[in-house]
CSV table of N, CA and C and ligand atoms in Angstrom, one decimal:
chain,number,residue,atom,x,y,z
A,20,UNK,N,17.3,-15.4,-9.0
A,20,UNK,CA,17.7,-14.0,-8.5
A,20,UNK,C,17.0,-12.9,-9.2
A,21,UNK,N,16.5,-12.0,-8.5
A,21,UNK,CA,15.7,-10.9,-9.1
A,21,UNK,C,16.6,-9.9,-9.9
A,22,UNK,N,16.1,-9.5,-11.0
A,22,UNK,CA,16.7,-8.5,-11.8
A,22,UNK,C,16.9,-7.2,-11.0
A,23,UNK,N,18.1,-6.5,-11.1
A,23,UNK,CA,18.3,-5.4,-10.2
A,23,UNK,C,17.4,-4.2,-10.6
A,24,UNK,N,17.0,-4.0,-11.8
A,24,UNK,CA,16.1,-2.9,-12.2
A,24,UNK,C,14.7,-3.2,-11.6
A,25,UNK,N,14.3,-4.4,-11.6
A,25,UNK,CA,13.0,-4.8,-11.0
A,25,UNK,C,13.1,-4.6,-9.4
A,26,UNK,N,14.2,-5.0,-8.9
A,26,UNK,CA,14.4,-4.8,-7.4
A,26,UNK,C,14.3,-3.3,-7.1
A,27,UNK,N,14.9,-2.4,-7.8
A,27,UNK,CA,14.8,-1.0,-7.6
A,27,UNK,C,13.4,-0.5,-7.7
A,28,UNK,N,12.7,-1.0,-8.7
A,28,UNK,CA,11.3,-0.5,-8.9
A,28,UNK,C,10.4,-1.0,-7.8
A,29,UNK,N,10.7,-2.2,-7.3
A,29,UNK,CA,9.8,-2.7,-6.2
A,29,UNK,C,10.2,-2.0,-4.9
A,30,UNK,N,11.4,-1.6,-4.7
A,30,UNK,CA,11.8,-0.8,-3.6
A,30,UNK,C,11.2,0.6,-3.6
A,31,UNK,N,11.1,1.1,-4.8
A,31,UNK,CA,10.4,2.4,-4.9
A,31,UNK,C,8.9,2.3,-4.5
A,32,UNK,N,8.3,1.1,-5.0
A,32,UNK,CA,6.9,0.9,-4.6
A,32,UNK,C,6.7,0.7,-3.1
A,33,UNK,N,7.7,0.0,-2.5
A,33,UNK,CA,7.7,-0.2,-1.0
A,33,UNK,C,7.6,1.2,-0.4
A,34,UNK,N,8.4,2.1,-0.9
A,34,UNK,CA,8.4,3.5,-0.3
A,34,UNK,C,7.1,4.2,-0.5
A,35,UNK,N,6.5,4.0,-1.7
A,35,UNK,CA,5.2,4.6,-2.0
A,35,UNK,C,4.1,4.1,-1.1
A,36,UNK,N,4.1,2.8,-0.9
A,36,UNK,CA,3.1,2.2,0.0
A,36,UNK,C,3.3,2.6,1.4
A,37,UNK,N,4.5,2.8,1.9
A,37,UNK,CA,4.8,3.3,3.2
A,37,UNK,C,4.3,4.7,3.4
A,38,UNK,N,4.6,5.5,2.3
A,38,UNK,CA,4.1,6.9,2.4
A,38,UNK,C,2.6,7.0,2.4
A,39,UNK,N,1.9,6.1,1.7
A,39,UNK,CA,0.5,6.0,1.7
A,39,UNK,C,0.0,5.7,3.1
A,40,UNK,N,0.6,4.8,3.7
A,40,UNK,CA,0.2,4.4,5.1
A,40,UNK,C,0.3,5.6,6.0
A,41,UNK,N,1.5,6.3,5.9
A,41,UNK,CA,1.8,7.4,6.8
A,41,UNK,C,0.8,8.6,6.5
A,42,UNK,N,0.5,8.8,5.2
A,42,UNK,CA,-0.4,9.9,4.8
A,42,UNK,C,-1.8,9.6,5.4
A,43,UNK,N,-2.3,8.4,5.2
A,43,UNK,CA,-3.7,8.1,5.7
A,43,UNK,C,-3.7,8.1,7.2
A,44,UNK,N,-2.6,7.8,7.8
A,44,UNK,CA,-2.6,7.9,9.3
A,44,UNK,C,-2.7,9.4,9.7
A,45,UNK,N,-2.1,10.3,9.0
A,45,UNK,CA,-2.2,11.7,9.3
A,45,UNK,C,-3.7,12.2,9.1
A,46,UNK,N,-4.3,11.7,8.0
A,46,UNK,CA,-5.7,12.0,7.7
A,46,UNK,C,-6.6,11.5,8.8
A,47,UNK,N,-6.3,10.3,9.3
A,47,UNK,CA,-7.2,9.6,10.3
A,47,UNK,C,-7.1,10.5,11.6
A,48,UNK,N,-5.9,10.9,11.9
A,48,UNK,CA,-5.7,11.7,13.2
A,48,UNK,C,-6.4,13.0,13.1
A,49,UNK,N,-6.3,13.6,11.9
A,49,UNK,CA,-7.1,14.9,11.7
A,49,UNK,C,-8.6,14.7,11.9
A,50,UNK,N,-9.1,13.6,11.3
A,50,UNK,CA,-10.6,13.3,11.4
A,50,UNK,C,-10.9,13.1,12.9
A,51,UNK,N,-10.1,12.3,13.6
A,51,UNK,CA,-10.4,12.1,15.0
A,51,UNK,C,-10.4,13.4,15.8
A,52,UNK,N,-9.5,14.3,15.5
A,52,UNK,CA,-9.4,15.6,16.2
A,52,UNK,C,-10.6,16.5,15.8
A,53,UNK,N,-11.3,16.2,14.8
A,53,UNK,CA,-12.4,17.0,14.4
A,53,UNK,C,-13.8,16.3,14.6
A,54,UNK,N,-13.8,15.3,15.5
A,54,UNK,CA,-15.0,14.7,15.9
A,54,UNK,C,-15.6,13.8,14.9
A,55,UNK,N,-14.8,13.4,13.8
A,55,UNK,CA,-15.3,12.5,12.8
A,55,UNK,C,-14.8,11.1,13.0
A,56,UNK,N,-15.4,10.5,14.1
A,56,UNK,CA,-14.8,9.3,14.5
A,56,UNK,C,-15.0,8.1,13.5
A,57,UNK,N,-16.1,8.1,12.8
A,57,UNK,CA,-16.3,7.0,11.8
A,57,UNK,C,-15.3,7.1,10.7
A,58,UNK,N,-15.1,8.4,10.2
A,58,UNK,CA,-14.1,8.6,9.2
A,58,UNK,C,-12.7,8.3,9.7
A,59,UNK,N,-12.4,8.6,10.9
A,59,UNK,CA,-11.1,8.3,11.5
A,59,UNK,C,-10.9,6.8,11.5
A,60,UNK,N,-11.9,6.0,11.9
A,60,UNK,CA,-11.8,4.5,11.9
A,60,UNK,C,-11.5,4.0,10.5
A,61,UNK,N,-12.2,4.5,9.5
A,61,UNK,CA,-12.0,4.1,8.2
A,61,UNK,C,-10.6,4.4,7.7
A,62,UNK,N,-10.1,5.6,8.0
A,62,UNK,CA,-8.7,6.0,7.6
A,62,UNK,C,-7.6,5.2,8.4
A,63,UNK,N,-7.9,4.9,9.6
A,63,UNK,CA,-6.9,4.1,10.4
A,63,UNK,C,-6.8,2.7,9.8
A,64,UNK,N,-8.0,2.2,9.4
A,64,UNK,CA,-7.9,0.9,8.7
A,64,UNK,C,-7.2,0.9,7.4
A,65,UNK,N,-7.5,2.0,6.7
A,65,UNK,CA,-6.9,2.2,5.3
A,65,UNK,C,-5.3,2.3,5.5
A,66,UNK,N,-4.9,3.0,6.5
A,66,UNK,CA,-3.5,3.1,6.8
A,66,UNK,C,-2.9,1.8,7.1
A,67,UNK,N,-3.6,1.0,7.8
A,67,UNK,CA,-3.1,-0.4,8.1
A,67,UNK,C,-3.0,-1.3,6.9
A,68,UNK,N,-4.0,-1.1,6.0
A,68,UNK,CA,-4.0,-1.9,4.7
A,68,UNK,C,-2.8,-1.5,3.9
A,69,UNK,N,-2.4,-0.2,3.9
A,69,UNK,CA,-1.3,0.2,3.1
A,69,UNK,C,0.0,-0.3,3.6
A,70,UNK,N,0.1,-0.4,5.0
A,70,UNK,CA,1.2,-1.0,5.6
A,70,UNK,C,1.4,-2.5,5.1
A,71,UNK,N,0.2,-3.2,5.1
A,71,UNK,CA,0.2,-4.6,4.6
A,71,UNK,C,0.6,-4.7,3.1
A,72,UNK,N,0.2,-3.7,2.3
A,72,UNK,CA,0.7,-3.7,0.9
A,72,UNK,C,2.2,-3.5,0.9
A,73,UNK,N,2.7,-2.7,1.8
A,73,UNK,CA,4.2,-2.5,1.8
A,73,UNK,C,4.9,-3.8,2.2
A,74,UNK,N,4.3,-4.4,3.3
A,74,UNK,CA,4.9,-5.6,3.9
A,74,UNK,C,5.0,-6.8,2.8
A,75,UNK,N,3.9,-6.9,2.1
A,75,UNK,CA,3.8,-7.9,1.1
A,75,UNK,C,4.9,-7.8,0.1
A,76,UNK,N,5.2,-6.5,-0.3
A,76,UNK,CA,6.3,-6.3,-1.2
A,76,UNK,C,7.7,-6.5,-0.6
A,77,UNK,N,7.8,-6.1,0.7
A,77,UNK,CA,9.1,-6.4,1.4
A,77,UNK,C,9.4,-7.9,1.4
A,78,UNK,N,8.4,-8.7,1.7
A,78,UNK,CA,8.7,-10.1,1.8
A,78,UNK,C,8.9,-10.7,0.4
A,79,UNK,N,8.2,-10.2,-0.6
A,79,UNK,CA,8.4,-10.7,-1.9
A,79,UNK,C,9.8,-10.5,-2.4
A,80,UNK,N,10.3,-9.2,-2.2
A,80,UNK,CA,11.7,-8.9,-2.7
A,80,UNK,C,12.7,-9.8,-2.0
A,81,UNK,N,12.5,-9.9,-0.7
A,81,UNK,CA,13.5,-10.8,0.1
A,81,UNK,C,13.4,-12.2,-0.4
A,82,UNK,N,12.2,-12.7,-0.6
A,82,UNK,CA,12.0,-14.1,-1.0
A,82,UNK,C,12.7,-14.4,-2.3
A,83,UNK,N,12.7,-13.4,-3.2
A,83,UNK,CA,13.3,-13.6,-4.5
A,83,UNK,C,14.8,-13.4,-4.6
A,84,UNK,N,15.4,-13.2,-3.4
A,84,UNK,CA,16.8,-13.1,-3.3
A,84,UNK,C,17.3,-11.6,-3.5
A,85,UNK,N,16.3,-10.7,-3.4
A,85,UNK,CA,16.7,-9.3,-3.4
A,85,UNK,C,16.8,-8.7,-2.0
A,86,UNK,N,17.0,-7.4,-1.9
A,86,UNK,CA,17.1,-6.8,-0.6
A,86,UNK,C,16.1,-5.7,-0.5
A,87,UNK,N,15.1,-5.9,0.4
A,87,UNK,CA,14.1,-4.8,0.5
A,87,UNK,C,14.7,-3.7,1.4
A,88,UNK,N,14.4,-2.5,0.9
A,88,UNK,CA,14.9,-1.3,1.6
A,88,UNK,C,13.8,-0.7,2.4
A,89,UNK,N,13.9,-0.6,3.7
A,89,UNK,CA,12.9,0.1,4.5
A,89,UNK,C,13.2,1.6,4.5
A,90,UNK,N,12.2,2.4,4.0
A,90,UNK,CA,12.5,3.8,3.7
A,90,UNK,C,12.4,4.7,4.9
A,91,UNK,N,13.1,5.8,4.9
A,91,UNK,CA,12.8,6.9,5.9
A,91,UNK,C,11.7,7.7,5.3
A,92,UNK,N,10.8,8.2,6.2
A,92,UNK,CA,9.7,8.9,5.7
A,92,UNK,C,9.6,10.4,6.3
A,93,UNK,N,9.2,11.3,5.5
A,93,UNK,CA,9.0,12.7,6.0
A,93,UNK,C,7.6,12.7,6.6
A,94,UNK,N,7.4,13.8,7.5
A,94,UNK,CA,6.1,14.0,8.0
A,94,UNK,C,5.1,14.3,6.9
A,95,UNK,N,4.0,13.6,6.9
A,95,UNK,CA,3.0,13.9,5.8
A,95,UNK,C,2.2,15.2,6.2
A,96,UNK,N,1.6,15.8,5.2
A,96,UNK,CA,0.7,16.9,5.4
A,96,UNK,C,-0.3,16.5,6.5
A,97,UNK,N,-0.6,17.4,7.4
A,97,UNK,CA,-1.5,17.0,8.5
A,97,UNK,C,-2.7,17.9,8.7
A,98,UNK,N,-2.7,19.0,7.9
A,98,UNK,CA,-3.8,20.0,8.1
A,98,UNK,C,-4.7,20.0,6.8
A,99,UNK,N,-6.0,19.8,7.0
A,99,UNK,CA,-6.8,19.7,5.9
A,99,UNK,C,-8.0,20.6,6.1
A,100,UNK,N,-8.6,21.1,5.0
A,100,UNK,CA,-9.7,22.1,5.1
A,100,UNK,C,-11.0,21.4,5.3
A,101,UNK,N,-11.1,20.1,5.1
A,101,UNK,CA,-12.4,19.4,5.3
A,101,UNK,C,-12.3,18.0,4.6
A,102,UNK,N,-13.5,17.3,4.7
A,102,UNK,CA,-13.5,15.9,4.2
A,102,UNK,C,-13.4,15.9,2.7
A,103,UNK,N,-13.9,16.9,2.0
A,103,UNK,CA,-13.8,16.9,0.6
A,103,UNK,C,-12.3,16.9,0.2
A,104,UNK,N,-11.5,17.7,0.9
A,104,UNK,CA,-10.1,17.8,0.6
A,104,UNK,C,-9.4,16.5,0.9
A,105,UNK,N,-9.8,15.9,2.0
A,105,UNK,CA,-9.2,14.7,2.4
A,105,UNK,C,-9.4,13.6,1.3
A,106,UNK,N,-10.6,13.4,0.9
A,106,UNK,CA,-10.9,12.3,-0.1
A,106,UNK,C,-10.4,12.7,-1.5
A,107,UNK,N,-10.4,14.0,-1.8
A,107,UNK,CA,-9.9,14.2,-3.2
A,107,UNK,C,-8.4,14.1,-3.2
A,108,UNK,N,-7.7,14.4,-2.1
A,108,UNK,CA,-6.3,14.2,-2.0
A,108,UNK,C,-6.0,12.7,-2.0
A,109,UNK,N,-6.8,11.9,-1.3
A,109,UNK,CA,-6.6,10.5,-1.3
A,109,UNK,C,-6.8,9.9,-2.7
A,110,UNK,N,-7.8,10.4,-3.4
A,110,UNK,CA,-8.0,9.8,-4.8
A,110,UNK,C,-6.8,10.2,-5.7
A,111,UNK,N,-6.3,11.4,-5.5
A,111,UNK,CA,-5.2,11.8,-6.4
A,111,UNK,C,-4.0,11.0,-6.0
A,112,UNK,N,-3.8,10.7,-4.7
A,112,UNK,CA,-2.6,9.9,-4.3
A,112,UNK,C,-2.8,8.5,-4.9
A,113,UNK,N,-4.0,7.9,-4.8
A,113,UNK,CA,-4.2,6.6,-5.3
A,113,UNK,C,-4.0,6.5,-6.8
A,114,UNK,N,-4.3,7.6,-7.5
A,114,UNK,CA,-4.1,7.6,-9.0
A,114,UNK,C,-2.6,7.5,-9.3
A,115,UNK,N,-1.8,8.2,-8.5
A,115,UNK,CA,-0.4,8.2,-8.6
A,115,UNK,C,0.1,6.8,-8.3
A,116,UNK,N,-0.4,6.1,-7.3
A,116,UNK,CA,0.0,4.8,-7.0
A,116,UNK,C,-0.3,3.8,-8.1
A,117,UNK,N,-1.5,4.0,-8.7
A,117,UNK,CA,-1.9,3.2,-9.9
A,117,UNK,C,-0.8,3.3,-11.0
A,118,UNK,N,-0.5,4.6,-11.3
A,118,UNK,CA,0.5,4.8,-12.3
A,118,UNK,C,1.8,4.1,-12.0
A,119,UNK,N,2.2,4.2,-10.8
A,119,UNK,CA,3.5,3.6,-10.4
A,119,UNK,C,3.4,2.1,-10.5
A,120,UNK,N,2.3,1.5,-10.2
A,120,UNK,CA,2.1,0.0,-10.3
A,120,UNK,C,2.2,-0.4,-11.8
A,121,UNK,N,1.5,0.4,-12.6
A,121,UNK,CA,1.5,0.1,-14.1
A,121,UNK,C,2.9,0.2,-14.6
A,122,UNK,N,3.7,1.1,-14.1
A,122,UNK,CA,5.1,1.2,-14.6
A,122,UNK,C,5.9,0.0,-14.2
A,123,UNK,N,5.7,-0.5,-12.9
A,123,UNK,CA,6.4,-1.8,-12.5
A,123,UNK,C,5.9,-2.9,-13.4
A,124,UNK,N,4.6,-3.0,-13.7
A,124,UNK,CA,4.1,-4.1,-14.6
A,124,UNK,C,4.8,-4.0,-16.0
A,125,UNK,N,4.9,-2.8,-16.5
A,125,UNK,CA,5.5,-2.6,-17.8
A,125,UNK,C,7.0,-3.1,-17.8
A,126,UNK,N,7.7,-2.7,-16.7
A,126,UNK,CA,9.1,-3.1,-16.6
A,126,UNK,C,9.2,-4.6,-16.5
A,127,UNK,N,8.3,-5.3,-15.8
A,127,UNK,CA,8.3,-6.7,-15.7
A,127,UNK,C,8.2,-7.4,-17.1
A,128,UNK,N,7.3,-6.8,-17.9
A,128,UNK,CA,7.1,-7.3,-19.3
A,128,UNK,C,8.4,-7.1,-20.1
A,129,UNK,N,9.0,-5.9,-20.0
A,129,UNK,CA,10.1,-5.7,-20.8
A,129,UNK,C,11.3,-6.5,-20.4
A,130,UNK,N,11.4,-6.8,-19.1
A,130,UNK,CA,12.5,-7.6,-18.6
A,130,UNK,C,12.2,-9.1,-18.6
A,131,UNK,N,11.0,-9.5,-19.1
A,131,UNK,CA,10.5,-10.9,-19.1
A,131,UNK,C,10.5,-11.5,-17.7
A,132,UNK,N,10.1,-10.7,-16.7
A,132,UNK,CA,10.0,-11.3,-15.3
A,132,UNK,C,8.6,-11.6,-15.1
A,133,UNK,N,8.2,-12.8,-15.5
A,133,UNK,CA,6.7,-13.2,-15.4
A,133,UNK,C,6.3,-13.5,-14.0
A,134,UNK,N,7.2,-13.8,-13.1
A,134,UNK,CA,6.9,-14.1,-11.7
A,134,UNK,C,6.5,-12.8,-11.0
A,135,UNK,N,7.3,-11.8,-11.2
A,135,UNK,CA,6.9,-10.5,-10.6
A,135,UNK,C,5.7,-9.9,-11.2
A,136,UNK,N,5.6,-10.1,-12.5
A,136,UNK,CA,4.4,-9.7,-13.3
A,136,UNK,C,3.1,-10.3,-12.6
A,137,UNK,N,3.2,-11.6,-12.4
A,137,UNK,CA,2.1,-12.3,-11.8
A,137,UNK,C,1.8,-11.8,-10.4
A,138,UNK,N,2.8,-11.6,-9.6
A,138,UNK,CA,2.7,-11.0,-8.2
A,138,UNK,C,2.0,-9.7,-8.3
A,139,UNK,N,2.4,-8.8,-9.2
A,139,UNK,CA,1.9,-7.5,-9.3
A,139,UNK,C,0.4,-7.4,-9.7
A,140,UNK,N,-0.2,-8.5,-10.2
A,140,UNK,CA,-1.6,-8.4,-10.7
A,140,UNK,C,-2.5,-8.2,-9.5
A,141,UNK,N,-2.1,-8.6,-8.3
A,141,UNK,CA,-2.9,-8.4,-7.1
A,141,UNK,C,-3.0,-6.9,-6.9
A,142,UNK,N,-1.9,-6.2,-7.1
A,142,UNK,CA,-1.9,-4.7,-6.9
A,142,UNK,C,-2.8,-4.0,-8.0
A,143,UNK,N,-2.7,-4.5,-9.2
A,143,UNK,CA,-3.5,-3.9,-10.3
A,143,UNK,C,-5.0,-4.0,-9.9
A,144,UNK,N,-5.4,-5.2,-9.5
A,144,UNK,CA,-6.8,-5.4,-9.2
A,144,UNK,C,-7.2,-4.5,-8.0
A,145,UNK,N,-6.3,-4.4,-7.0
A,145,UNK,CA,-6.6,-3.6,-5.8
A,145,UNK,C,-6.8,-2.2,-6.1
A,146,UNK,N,-6.0,-1.6,-7.1
A,146,UNK,CA,-6.1,-0.2,-7.4
A,146,UNK,C,-7.4,0.1,-8.0
A,147,UNK,N,-8.0,-0.8,-8.8
A,147,UNK,CA,-9.3,-0.6,-9.4
A,147,UNK,C,-10.3,-0.3,-8.3
A,148,UNK,N,-10.3,-1.2,-7.3
A,148,UNK,CA,-11.2,-1.1,-6.1
A,148,UNK,C,-11.0,0.2,-5.3
A,149,UNK,N,-9.7,0.5,-5.1
A,149,UNK,CA,-9.4,1.6,-4.2
A,149,UNK,C,-9.8,3.0,-4.9
A,150,UNK,N,-9.6,3.1,-6.2
A,150,UNK,CA,-10.0,4.3,-6.9
A,150,UNK,C,-11.5,4.4,-6.9
A,151,UNK,N,-12.2,3.3,-7.2
A,151,UNK,CA,-13.7,3.3,-7.3
A,151,UNK,C,-14.2,3.7,-5.9
A,152,UNK,N,-13.7,3.2,-4.8
A,152,UNK,CA,-14.2,3.5,-3.5
A,152,UNK,C,-14.0,5.0,-3.2
A,153,UNK,N,-12.8,5.5,-3.5
A,153,UNK,CA,-12.6,7.0,-3.3
A,153,UNK,C,-13.6,7.8,-4.1
A,154,UNK,N,-13.8,7.4,-5.3
A,154,UNK,CA,-14.8,8.2,-6.2
A,154,UNK,C,-16.2,8.1,-5.6
A,155,UNK,N,-16.5,7.0,-5.1
A,155,UNK,CA,-17.9,6.8,-4.5
A,155,UNK,C,-18.0,7.6,-3.3
A,156,UNK,N,-17.0,7.7,-2.5
A,156,UNK,CA,-17.1,8.5,-1.3
A,156,UNK,C,-17.2,10.0,-1.7
A,157,UNK,N,-16.4,10.4,-2.7
A,157,UNK,CA,-16.5,11.8,-3.1
A,157,UNK,C,-17.9,12.2,-3.7
A,158,UNK,N,-18.5,11.2,-4.4
A,158,UNK,CA,-19.9,11.4,-4.9
A,158,UNK,C,-20.9,11.6,-3.7
A,159,UNK,N,-20.7,10.8,-2.7
A,159,UNK,CA,-21.6,11.0,-1.5
A,159,UNK,C,-21.4,12.3,-0.9
A,160,UNK,N,-20.1,12.8,-0.7
A,160,UNK,CA,-19.9,14.1,-0.1
A,160,UNK,C,-20.5,15.2,-0.9
A,161,UNK,N,-20.4,15.0,-2.3
A,161,UNK,CA,-21.0,16.1,-3.1
A,161,UNK,C,-22.5,16.2,-2.9
A,162,UNK,N,-23.1,15.0,-2.7
A,162,UNK,CA,-24.6,15.0,-2.5
A,162,UNK,C,-25.0,15.6,-1.2
A,163,UNK,N,-24.1,15.4,-0.2
A,163,UNK,CA,-24.4,15.9,1.2
A,163,UNK,C,-24.3,17.4,1.2
A,164,UNK,N,-23.3,17.9,0.5
A,164,UNK,CA,-23.0,19.4,0.5
A,164,UNK,C,-22.8,19.8,1.9
A,165,UNK,N,-23.5,20.8,2.4
A,165,UNK,CA,-23.3,21.4,3.7
A,165,UNK,C,-24.3,20.9,4.7
A,166,UNK,N,-25.1,19.9,4.4
A,166,UNK,CA,-26.1,19.3,5.3
A,166,UNK,C,-25.5,18.6,6.5
A,167,UNK,N,-25.7,19.1,7.7
A,167,UNK,CA,-25.1,18.6,8.9
A,167,UNK,C,-25.6,17.2,9.2
A,168,UNK,N,-26.9,17.0,9.0
A,168,UNK,CA,-27.5,15.6,9.2
A,168,UNK,C,-26.9,14.6,8.3
A,169,UNK,N,-26.7,15.0,7.1
A,169,UNK,CA,-26.1,14.1,6.1
A,169,UNK,C,-24.7,13.8,6.4
A,170,UNK,N,-24.0,14.7,6.9
A,170,UNK,CA,-22.6,14.5,7.3
A,170,UNK,C,-22.5,13.6,8.5
A,171,UNK,N,-23.4,13.7,9.4
A,171,UNK,CA,-23.5,12.8,10.6
A,171,UNK,C,-23.6,11.4,10.1
A,172,UNK,N,-24.6,11.1,9.2
A,172,UNK,CA,-24.8,9.8,8.7
A,172,UNK,C,-23.7,9.3,7.9
A,173,UNK,N,-23.1,10.2,7.1
A,173,UNK,CA,-21.9,9.8,6.3
A,173,UNK,C,-20.8,9.3,7.2
A,174,UNK,N,-20.5,10.0,8.3
A,174,UNK,CA,-19.4,9.6,9.2
A,174,UNK,C,-19.8,8.3,9.9
A,175,UNK,N,-21.0,8.1,10.2
A,175,UNK,CA,-21.5,6.9,10.9
A,175,UNK,C,-21.3,5.7,9.9
A,176,UNK,N,-21.7,5.9,8.6
A,176,UNK,CA,-21.6,4.8,7.6
A,176,UNK,C,-20.1,4.4,7.3
A,177,UNK,N,-19.3,5.4,7.4
A,177,UNK,CA,-17.9,5.2,7.0
A,177,UNK,C,-17.2,4.3,8.0
A,178,UNK,N,-17.7,4.3,9.2
A,178,UNK,CA,-17.1,3.5,10.3
A,178,UNK,C,-17.2,2.0,9.9
A,179,UNK,N,-18.3,1.6,9.2
A,179,UNK,CA,-18.5,0.2,8.8
A,179,UNK,C,-17.8,-0.1,7.5
A,180,UNK,N,-17.5,0.9,6.7
A,180,UNK,CA,-17.0,0.6,5.3
A,180,UNK,C,-15.5,0.1,5.4
A,181,UNK,N,-15.3,-1.0,4.6
A,181,UNK,CA,-14.0,-1.6,4.6
A,181,UNK,C,-13.2,-1.0,3.5
A,182,UNK,N,-12.0,-0.5,3.7
A,182,UNK,CA,-11.1,-0.2,2.6
A,182,UNK,C,-10.7,-1.5,2.0
A,183,UNK,N,-10.5,-1.6,0.7
A,183,UNK,CA,-10.1,-2.9,0.1
A,183,UNK,C,-8.8,-3.4,0.7
A,184,UNK,N,-8.8,-4.7,1.0
A,184,UNK,CA,-7.5,-5.3,1.5
A,184,UNK,C,-6.6,-5.5,0.4
B,228,OFO,FE1,-3.8,2.3,-1.8
B,228,OFO,O1,-2.5,1.5,-2.7
B,228,OFO,FE2,-1.5,0.3,-1.8
B,228,OFO,O2,-1.2,-0.6,-3.4
């Protein structure tokens, strides 16, 4: 049976992953409405990945004899001033997710829950990839600046880029 403190922490993580999915969905929709179809595809995929991260946690909590709570979600921010804002917001959000995952890992160690600790390692590795990807995208945007041709190629390339599963 799962420790109740760990169960609460995992349920908070479920909510955070659900909010990530919702947030990236709003970003994808903004990009689609601004003719940035490659960026929209990337962000729609990213939103789906976050839902998968949430689902993985839901199933784990239930398998361990806990009760996964499916959260209510507020409408995310849906107006952005441009791609730079989108991706710096995304990076900031992912940095918070990393911090939250580290806190769950800390709690697992202090409660000696090595099973959940082991399960969470997937998320730890995932966050390294996600933060690196967001930083890489921001570097590209900084290089492009206001060059329209560069932006066209950036958007086209992003269509092929896979967010980390
Ligand atoms: Fe992007 O984070 Fe999930 O875990």
